[in-house]
Coordinates of C-alpha atoms (C1' of nucleotides) in Angstrom, one line a residue:
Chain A
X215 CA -29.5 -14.4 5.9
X216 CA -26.1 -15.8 6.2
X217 CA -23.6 -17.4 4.6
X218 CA -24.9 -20.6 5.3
X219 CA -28.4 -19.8 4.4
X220 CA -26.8 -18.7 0.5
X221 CA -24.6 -22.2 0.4
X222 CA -27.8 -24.1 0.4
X223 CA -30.0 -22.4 -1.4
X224 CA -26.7 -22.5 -4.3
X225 CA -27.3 -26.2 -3.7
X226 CA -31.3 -27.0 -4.2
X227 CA -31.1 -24.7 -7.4
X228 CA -29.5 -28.0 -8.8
X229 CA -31.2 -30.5 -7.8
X230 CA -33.6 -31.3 -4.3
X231 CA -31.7 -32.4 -1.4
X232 CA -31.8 -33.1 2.5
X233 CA -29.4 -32.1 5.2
X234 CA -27.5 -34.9 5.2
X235 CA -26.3 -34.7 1.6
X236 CA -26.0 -31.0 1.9
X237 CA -23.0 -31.7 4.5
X238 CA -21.6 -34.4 2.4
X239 CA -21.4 -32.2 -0.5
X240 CA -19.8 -29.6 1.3
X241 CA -17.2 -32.2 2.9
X242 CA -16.2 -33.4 -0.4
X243 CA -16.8 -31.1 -3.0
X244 CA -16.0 -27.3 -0.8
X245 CA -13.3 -29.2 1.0
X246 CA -10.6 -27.0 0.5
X247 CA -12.4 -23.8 1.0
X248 CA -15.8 -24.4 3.1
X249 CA -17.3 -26.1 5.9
X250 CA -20.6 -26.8 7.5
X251 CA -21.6 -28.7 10.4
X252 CA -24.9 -30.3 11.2
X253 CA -25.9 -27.4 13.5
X254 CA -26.0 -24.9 11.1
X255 CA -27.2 -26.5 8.5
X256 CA -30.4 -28.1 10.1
X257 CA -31.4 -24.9 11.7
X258 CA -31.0 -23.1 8.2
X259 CA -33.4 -25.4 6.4
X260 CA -35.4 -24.7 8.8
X261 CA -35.5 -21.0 8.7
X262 CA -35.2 -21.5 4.5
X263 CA -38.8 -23.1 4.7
X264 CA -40.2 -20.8 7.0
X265 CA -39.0 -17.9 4.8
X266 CA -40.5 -19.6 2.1
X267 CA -37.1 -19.7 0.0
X268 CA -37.1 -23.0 -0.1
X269 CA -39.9 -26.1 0.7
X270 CA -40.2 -29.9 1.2
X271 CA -40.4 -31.8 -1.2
X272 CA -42.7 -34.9 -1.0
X273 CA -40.4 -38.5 -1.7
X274 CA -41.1 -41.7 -1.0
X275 CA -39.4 -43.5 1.7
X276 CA -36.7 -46.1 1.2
X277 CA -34.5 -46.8 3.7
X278 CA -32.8 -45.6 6.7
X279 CA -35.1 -43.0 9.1
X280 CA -37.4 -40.4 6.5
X281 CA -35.3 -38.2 4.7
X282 CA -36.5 -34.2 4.7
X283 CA -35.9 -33.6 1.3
X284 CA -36.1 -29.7 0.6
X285 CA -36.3 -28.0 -2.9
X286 CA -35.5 -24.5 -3.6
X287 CA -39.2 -21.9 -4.7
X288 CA -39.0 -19.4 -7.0
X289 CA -38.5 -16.6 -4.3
X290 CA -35.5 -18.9 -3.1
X291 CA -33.4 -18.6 -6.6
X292 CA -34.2 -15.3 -6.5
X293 CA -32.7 -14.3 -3.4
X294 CA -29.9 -16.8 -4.8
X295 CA -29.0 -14.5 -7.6
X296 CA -29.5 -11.1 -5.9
X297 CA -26.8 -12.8 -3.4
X298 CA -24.5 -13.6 -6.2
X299 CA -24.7 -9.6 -7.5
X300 CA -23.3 -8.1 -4.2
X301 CA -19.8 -7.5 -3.6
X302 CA -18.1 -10.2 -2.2
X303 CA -17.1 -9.0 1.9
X304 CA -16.0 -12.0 3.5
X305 CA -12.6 -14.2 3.1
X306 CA -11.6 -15.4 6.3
X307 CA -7.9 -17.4 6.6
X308 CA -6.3 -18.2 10.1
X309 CA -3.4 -20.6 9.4
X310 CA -2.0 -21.5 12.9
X311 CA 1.3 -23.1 10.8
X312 CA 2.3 -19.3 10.3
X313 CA 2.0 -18.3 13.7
X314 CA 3.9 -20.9 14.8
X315 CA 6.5 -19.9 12.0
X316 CA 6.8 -16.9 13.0
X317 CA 7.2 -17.8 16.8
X318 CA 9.3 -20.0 16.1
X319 CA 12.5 -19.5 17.5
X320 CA 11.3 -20.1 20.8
X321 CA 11.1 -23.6 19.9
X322 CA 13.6 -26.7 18.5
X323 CA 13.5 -26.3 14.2
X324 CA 13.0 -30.1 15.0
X325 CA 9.3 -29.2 16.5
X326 CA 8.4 -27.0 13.0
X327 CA 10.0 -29.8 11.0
X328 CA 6.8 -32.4 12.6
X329 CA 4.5 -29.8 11.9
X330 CA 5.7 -28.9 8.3
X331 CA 5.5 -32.7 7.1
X332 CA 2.0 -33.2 8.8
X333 CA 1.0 -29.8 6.8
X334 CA 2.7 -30.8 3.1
X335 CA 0.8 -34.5 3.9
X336 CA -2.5 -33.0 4.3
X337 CA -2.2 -30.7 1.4
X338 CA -0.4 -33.1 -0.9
X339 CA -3.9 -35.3 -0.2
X340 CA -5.9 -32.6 -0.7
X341 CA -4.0 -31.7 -4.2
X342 CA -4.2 -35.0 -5.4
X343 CA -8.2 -35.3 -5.0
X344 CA -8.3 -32.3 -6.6
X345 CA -6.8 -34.0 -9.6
X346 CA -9.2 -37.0 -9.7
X347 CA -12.7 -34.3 -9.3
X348 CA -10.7 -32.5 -12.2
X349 CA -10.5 -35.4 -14.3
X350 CA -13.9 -36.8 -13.2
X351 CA -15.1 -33.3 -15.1
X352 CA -13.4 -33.4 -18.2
X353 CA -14.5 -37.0 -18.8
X354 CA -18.0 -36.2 -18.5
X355 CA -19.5 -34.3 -21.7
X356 CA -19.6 -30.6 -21.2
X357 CA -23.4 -30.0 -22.2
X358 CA -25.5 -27.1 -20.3
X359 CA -23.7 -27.6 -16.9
X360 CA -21.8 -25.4 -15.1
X361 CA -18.6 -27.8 -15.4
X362 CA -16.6 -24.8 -16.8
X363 CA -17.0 -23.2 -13.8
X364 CA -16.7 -25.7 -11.2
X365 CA -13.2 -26.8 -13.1
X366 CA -12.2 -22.6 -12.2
X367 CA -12.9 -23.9 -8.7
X368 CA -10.5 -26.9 -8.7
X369 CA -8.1 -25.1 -10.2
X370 CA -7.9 -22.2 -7.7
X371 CA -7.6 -25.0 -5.2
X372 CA -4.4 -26.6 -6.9
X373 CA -2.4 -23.2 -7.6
X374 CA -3.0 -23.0 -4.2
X375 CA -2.0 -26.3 -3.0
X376 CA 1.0 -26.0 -5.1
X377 CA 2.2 -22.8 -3.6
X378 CA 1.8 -24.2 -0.2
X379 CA 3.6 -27.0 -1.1
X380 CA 6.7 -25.1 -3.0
X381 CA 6.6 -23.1 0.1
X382 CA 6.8 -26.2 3.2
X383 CA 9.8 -27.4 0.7
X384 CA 11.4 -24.1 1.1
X385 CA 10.5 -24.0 4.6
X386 CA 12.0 -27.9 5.2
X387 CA 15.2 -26.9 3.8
X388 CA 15.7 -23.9 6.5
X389 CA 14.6 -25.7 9.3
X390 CA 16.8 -28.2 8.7
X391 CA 19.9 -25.9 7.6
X392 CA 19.3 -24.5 11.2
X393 CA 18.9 -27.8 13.1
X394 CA 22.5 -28.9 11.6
X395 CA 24.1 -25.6 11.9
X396 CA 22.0 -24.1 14.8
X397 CA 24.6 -21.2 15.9
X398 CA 24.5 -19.4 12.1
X399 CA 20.9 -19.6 11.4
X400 CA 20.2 -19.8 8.1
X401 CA 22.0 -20.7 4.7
X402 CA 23.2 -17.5 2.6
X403 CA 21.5 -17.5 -1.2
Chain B
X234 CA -6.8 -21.3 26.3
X235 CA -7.7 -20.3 23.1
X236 CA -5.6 -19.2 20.0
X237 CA -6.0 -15.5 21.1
X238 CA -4.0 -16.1 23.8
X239 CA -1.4 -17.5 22.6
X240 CA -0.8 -14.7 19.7
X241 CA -0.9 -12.5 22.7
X242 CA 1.7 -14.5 24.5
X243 CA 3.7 -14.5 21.5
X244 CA 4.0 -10.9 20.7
X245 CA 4.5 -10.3 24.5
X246 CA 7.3 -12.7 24.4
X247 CA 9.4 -10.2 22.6
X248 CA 8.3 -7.2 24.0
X249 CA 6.1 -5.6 26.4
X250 CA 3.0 -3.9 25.0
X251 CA -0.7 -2.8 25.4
X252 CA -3.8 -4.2 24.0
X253 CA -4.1 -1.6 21.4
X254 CA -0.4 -1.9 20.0
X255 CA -1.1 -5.7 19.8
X256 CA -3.7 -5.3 17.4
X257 CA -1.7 -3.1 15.5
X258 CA 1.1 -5.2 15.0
X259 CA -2.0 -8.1 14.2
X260 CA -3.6 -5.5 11.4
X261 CA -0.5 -5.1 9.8
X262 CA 2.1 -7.5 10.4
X263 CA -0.4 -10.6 10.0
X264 CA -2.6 -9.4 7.8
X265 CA -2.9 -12.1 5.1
X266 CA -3.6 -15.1 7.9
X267 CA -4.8 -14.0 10.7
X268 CA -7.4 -11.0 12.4
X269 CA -8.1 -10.8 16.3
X270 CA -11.0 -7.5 17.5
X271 CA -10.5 -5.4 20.4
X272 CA -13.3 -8.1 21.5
X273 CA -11.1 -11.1 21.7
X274 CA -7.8 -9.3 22.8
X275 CA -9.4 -7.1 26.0
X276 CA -10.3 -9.9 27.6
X277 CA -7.7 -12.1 26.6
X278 CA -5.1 -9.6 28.3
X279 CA -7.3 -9.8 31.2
X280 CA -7.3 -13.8 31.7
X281 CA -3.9 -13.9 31.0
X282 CA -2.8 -11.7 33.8
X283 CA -5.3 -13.5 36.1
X284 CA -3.6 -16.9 35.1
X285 CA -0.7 -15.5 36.2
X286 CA 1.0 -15.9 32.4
X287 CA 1.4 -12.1 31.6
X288 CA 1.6 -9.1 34.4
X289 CA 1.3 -5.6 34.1
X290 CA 4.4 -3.3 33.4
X291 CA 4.6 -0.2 35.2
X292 CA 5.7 2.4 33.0
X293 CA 5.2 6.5 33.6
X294 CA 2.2 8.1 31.5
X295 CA 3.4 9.9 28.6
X296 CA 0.5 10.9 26.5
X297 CA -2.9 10.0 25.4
X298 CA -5.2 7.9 28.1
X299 CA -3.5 6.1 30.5
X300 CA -2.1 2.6 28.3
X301 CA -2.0 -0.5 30.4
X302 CA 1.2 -2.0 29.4
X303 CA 1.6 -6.3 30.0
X304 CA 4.7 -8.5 29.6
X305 CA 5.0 -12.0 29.9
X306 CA 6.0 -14.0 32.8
X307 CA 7.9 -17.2 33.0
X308 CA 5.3 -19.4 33.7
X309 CA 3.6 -17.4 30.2
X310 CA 6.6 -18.2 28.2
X311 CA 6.5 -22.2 29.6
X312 CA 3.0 -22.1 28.0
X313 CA 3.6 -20.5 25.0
X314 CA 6.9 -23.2 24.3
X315 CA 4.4 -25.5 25.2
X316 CA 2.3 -24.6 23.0
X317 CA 4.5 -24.1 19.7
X318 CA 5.4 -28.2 20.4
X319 CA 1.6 -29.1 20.1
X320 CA 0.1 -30.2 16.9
X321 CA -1.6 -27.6 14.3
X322 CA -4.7 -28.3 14.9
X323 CA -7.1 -25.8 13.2
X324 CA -6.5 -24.2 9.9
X325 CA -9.5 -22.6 8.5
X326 CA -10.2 -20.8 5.6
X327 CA -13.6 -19.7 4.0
X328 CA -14.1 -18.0 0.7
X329 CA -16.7 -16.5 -0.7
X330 CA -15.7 -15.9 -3.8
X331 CA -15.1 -19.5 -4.7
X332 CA -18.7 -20.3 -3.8
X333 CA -20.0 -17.5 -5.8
X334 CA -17.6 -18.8 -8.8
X335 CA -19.2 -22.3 -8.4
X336 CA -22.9 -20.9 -8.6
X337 CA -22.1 -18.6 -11.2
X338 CA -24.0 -19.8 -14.2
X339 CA -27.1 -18.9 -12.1
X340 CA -25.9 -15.0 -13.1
X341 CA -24.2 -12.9 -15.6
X342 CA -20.8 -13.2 -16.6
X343 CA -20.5 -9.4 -16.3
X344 CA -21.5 -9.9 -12.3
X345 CA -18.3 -12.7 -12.3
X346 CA -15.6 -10.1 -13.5
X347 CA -16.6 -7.0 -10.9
X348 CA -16.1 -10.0 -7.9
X349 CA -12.7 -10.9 -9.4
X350 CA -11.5 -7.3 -10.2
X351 CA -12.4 -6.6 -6.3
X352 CA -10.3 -9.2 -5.1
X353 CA -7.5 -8.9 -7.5
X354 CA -7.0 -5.5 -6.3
X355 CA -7.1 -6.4 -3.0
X356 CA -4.3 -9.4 -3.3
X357 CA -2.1 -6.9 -5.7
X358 CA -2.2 -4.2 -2.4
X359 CA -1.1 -8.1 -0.2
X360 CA 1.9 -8.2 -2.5
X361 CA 3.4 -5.0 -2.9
X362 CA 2.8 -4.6 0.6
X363 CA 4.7 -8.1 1.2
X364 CA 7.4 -6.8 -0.8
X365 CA 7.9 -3.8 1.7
X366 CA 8.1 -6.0 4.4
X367 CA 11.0 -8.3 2.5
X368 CA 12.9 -5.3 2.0
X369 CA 12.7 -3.6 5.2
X370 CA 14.0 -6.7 6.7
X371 CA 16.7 -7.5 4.3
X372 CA 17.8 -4.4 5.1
X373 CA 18.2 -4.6 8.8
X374 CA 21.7 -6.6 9.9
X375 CA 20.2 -10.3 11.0
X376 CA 21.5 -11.2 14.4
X377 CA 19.9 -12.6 16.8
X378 CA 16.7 -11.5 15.8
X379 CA 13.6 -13.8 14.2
X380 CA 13.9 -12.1 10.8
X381 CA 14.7 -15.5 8.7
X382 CA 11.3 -17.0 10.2
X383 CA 9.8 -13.6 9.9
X384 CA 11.1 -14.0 6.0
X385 CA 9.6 -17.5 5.6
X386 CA 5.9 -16.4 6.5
X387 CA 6.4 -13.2 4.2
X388 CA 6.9 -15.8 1.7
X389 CA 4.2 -17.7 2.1
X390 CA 2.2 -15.0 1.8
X391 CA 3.6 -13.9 -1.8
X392 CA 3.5 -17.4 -3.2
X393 CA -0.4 -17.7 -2.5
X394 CA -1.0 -14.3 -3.1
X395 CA 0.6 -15.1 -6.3
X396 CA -1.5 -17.9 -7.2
X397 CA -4.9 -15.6 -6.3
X398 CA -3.7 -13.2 -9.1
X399 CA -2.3 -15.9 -11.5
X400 CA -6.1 -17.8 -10.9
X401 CA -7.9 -14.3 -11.2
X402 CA -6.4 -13.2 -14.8
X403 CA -7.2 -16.9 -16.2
X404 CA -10.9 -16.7 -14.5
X405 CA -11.3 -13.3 -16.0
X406 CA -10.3 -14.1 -19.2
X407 CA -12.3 -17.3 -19.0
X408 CA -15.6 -14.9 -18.2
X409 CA -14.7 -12.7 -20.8
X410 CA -14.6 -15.1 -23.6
X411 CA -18.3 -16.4 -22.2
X412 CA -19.8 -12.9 -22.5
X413 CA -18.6 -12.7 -26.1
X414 CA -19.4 -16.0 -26.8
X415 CA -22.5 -16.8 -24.3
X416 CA -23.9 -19.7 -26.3
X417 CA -21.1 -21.9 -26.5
X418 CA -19.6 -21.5 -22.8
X419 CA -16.0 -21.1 -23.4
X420 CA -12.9 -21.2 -24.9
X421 CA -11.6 -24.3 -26.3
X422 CA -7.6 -24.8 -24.6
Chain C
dC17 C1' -13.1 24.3 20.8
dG18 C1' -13.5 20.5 17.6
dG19 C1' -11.6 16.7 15.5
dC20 C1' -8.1 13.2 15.5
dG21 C1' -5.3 9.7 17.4
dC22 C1' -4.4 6.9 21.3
dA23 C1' -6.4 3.9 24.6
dT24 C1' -9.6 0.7 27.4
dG25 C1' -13.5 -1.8 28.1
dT26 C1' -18.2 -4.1 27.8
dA27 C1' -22.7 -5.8 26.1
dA28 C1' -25.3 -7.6 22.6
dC29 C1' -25.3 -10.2 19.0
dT30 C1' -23.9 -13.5 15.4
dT31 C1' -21.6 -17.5 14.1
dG32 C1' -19.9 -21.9 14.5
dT33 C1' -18.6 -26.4 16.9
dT34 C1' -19.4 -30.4 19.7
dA35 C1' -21.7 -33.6 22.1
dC36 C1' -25.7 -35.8 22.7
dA37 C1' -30.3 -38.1 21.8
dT38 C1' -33.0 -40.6 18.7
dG39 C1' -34.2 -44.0 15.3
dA40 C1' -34.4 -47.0 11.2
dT41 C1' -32.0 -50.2 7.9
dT42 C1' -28.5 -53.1 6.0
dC43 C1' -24.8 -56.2 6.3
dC44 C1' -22.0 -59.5 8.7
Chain D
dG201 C1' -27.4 -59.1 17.9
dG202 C1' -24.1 -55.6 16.9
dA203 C1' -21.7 -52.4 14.0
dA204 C1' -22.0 -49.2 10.2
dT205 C1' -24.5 -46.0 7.6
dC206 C1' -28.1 -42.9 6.9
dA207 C1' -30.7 -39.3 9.0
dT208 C1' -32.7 -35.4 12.0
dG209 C1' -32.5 -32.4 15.5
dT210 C1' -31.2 -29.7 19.9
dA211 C1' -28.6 -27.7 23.7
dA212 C1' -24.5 -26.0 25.5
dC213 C1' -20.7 -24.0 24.6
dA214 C1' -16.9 -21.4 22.3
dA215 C1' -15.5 -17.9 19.3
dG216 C1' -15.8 -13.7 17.0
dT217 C1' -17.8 -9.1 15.5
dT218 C1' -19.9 -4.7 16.2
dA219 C1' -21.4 -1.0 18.3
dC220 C1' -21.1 1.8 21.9
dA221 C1' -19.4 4.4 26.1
dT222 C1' -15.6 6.6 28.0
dG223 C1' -11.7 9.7 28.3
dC224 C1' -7.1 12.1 27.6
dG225 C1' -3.9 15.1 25.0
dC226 C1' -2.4 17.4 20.9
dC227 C1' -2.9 20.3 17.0
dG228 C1' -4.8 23.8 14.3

DNA sequence: CGGCGCATGTAACTTGTTACATGATTCC
DNA sequence: GGAATCATGTAACAAGTTACATGCGCCG
């Protein structure tokens, strides 16, 4: 079983769904944190179903080409929660920005200054959706859901965003110290 | 060319090393963004020198198994300059415990607060050992050297290492109050 | 002489991405 | 009729991890 495999089945313990909405759910809502593509997440189902953690779920068709709608079995949530007990092992993070950063002086401050603003644009973005799923939550009434804990979601994601942006602000400002005063380096605090 | 080869070319850039130092320097020095395996760098080392954009250094056998020492050639240094002008592309970032945050009302609140002791730990050990780094470098005379870059990614690294532990204590106290209180979810703000 | 640290390397495996093929429906 | 959207699926490839095999020298 892998991560993948544990994604899903988190998923259809909500409410049935088919591969196609599983990725769009992941695009949108595990944005900042997640991804899937098609290729895992077509083979998983089907290795799901033939584990018998999750099954197909009979629908009606109403448009578009038949949609394989799975739904998680008991055996399915239960490998769900037994999941959710074990430690957690993996956090993976490569963030080519800082390598470049780092090798930087081989290069103009000009070059780091493109690649700062494209970073603090996409992470501003990102920041700002986080506010609109945020309020989206706190209009809705907070009944048996797990809102509480999807809001602790959204808000690791904007501390985080927030840091990265303090710190390409920061980072603006030195690049462009040096590109105006290139023989000193750096501004004294 | 993948991303391991450029690291590679980086480190080489400055000085010449063997395949084992450079994933030293990886394990420590970037540690909080960014892991390569004996796997990825063997190889690498090997495809570089047949490319032609790092060589072997001949140096005399002091100790230990005979260490293959590479350094960078200038056709190597063309391509990493090259490199450092492209766009950041890829910047991925997977977390586990977010995922098991957003599924956690399928288990105990108890489960919750082991996950996020775990990591807290492990992002208190990133900062102090951040802070280290700072002052070892603000204590070496900056000349010519890369240290102010060096300084921004240290920074980056504290400010979202700060966040982590900033989102852990609220999280924790938020799973606390719902183990007290398990009926009525959480704490009012 | 056994374990540890230094050092290289490969094979098997797992994981993940991309491109492609297919096909139905809706909207313009 | 053509584009967009919904939808499934596979094959080829790229990337990354792990386990293993090998071997030297130093220290106690």
């Amino acid at each position: 079983m892998r991560q993948t495999d544990y994604v899903i089945l988190g998923l259809l313990a909500e409410q049935p769904l088919n591969g196609y909405q599983i990725k769009k759910i992941i695009d949108i809502r595990f944005q900042f944190f997640w991804s899937e593509s098609f290729g895992q997440i077509f083979p998983a189902l089907k290795s799901l179903a033939a584990s018998g953690l999750a099954e197909e779920y009979p629908q009606e068709h109403t448009g578009g080409r038949a949609a394989k709608t799975y739904q998680i079995t008991p055996s399915g949530k239960d490998a769900l929660i037994d999941w959710l007990s074990q430690p957690v092992e993996k956090e993976s993070l490569r963030l080519e920005i800082l390598l470049k950063t780092y090798f930087s002086n081989y290069t103009a401050p000009s070059v780091m200054l493109g690649h700062l603003s494209a970073f603090e644009q996409s992470h501003a973005q990102q920041l700002h959706i986080l506010g609109l799923f945020q309020k989206e939550l706190e209009n809705i009434p907070d009944d048996d859901e797990n809102h509480r804990e999807v809001l602790r979601v959204i808000d690791f994601g904007q501390k985080v965003n927030r840091a990265y942006l303090d710190w390409c602000r920061e980072t603006r400002d030195y690049f462009e110290y040096k590109q105006h005063a290139p023989k000193s380096g750096a501004p004294k605090e």
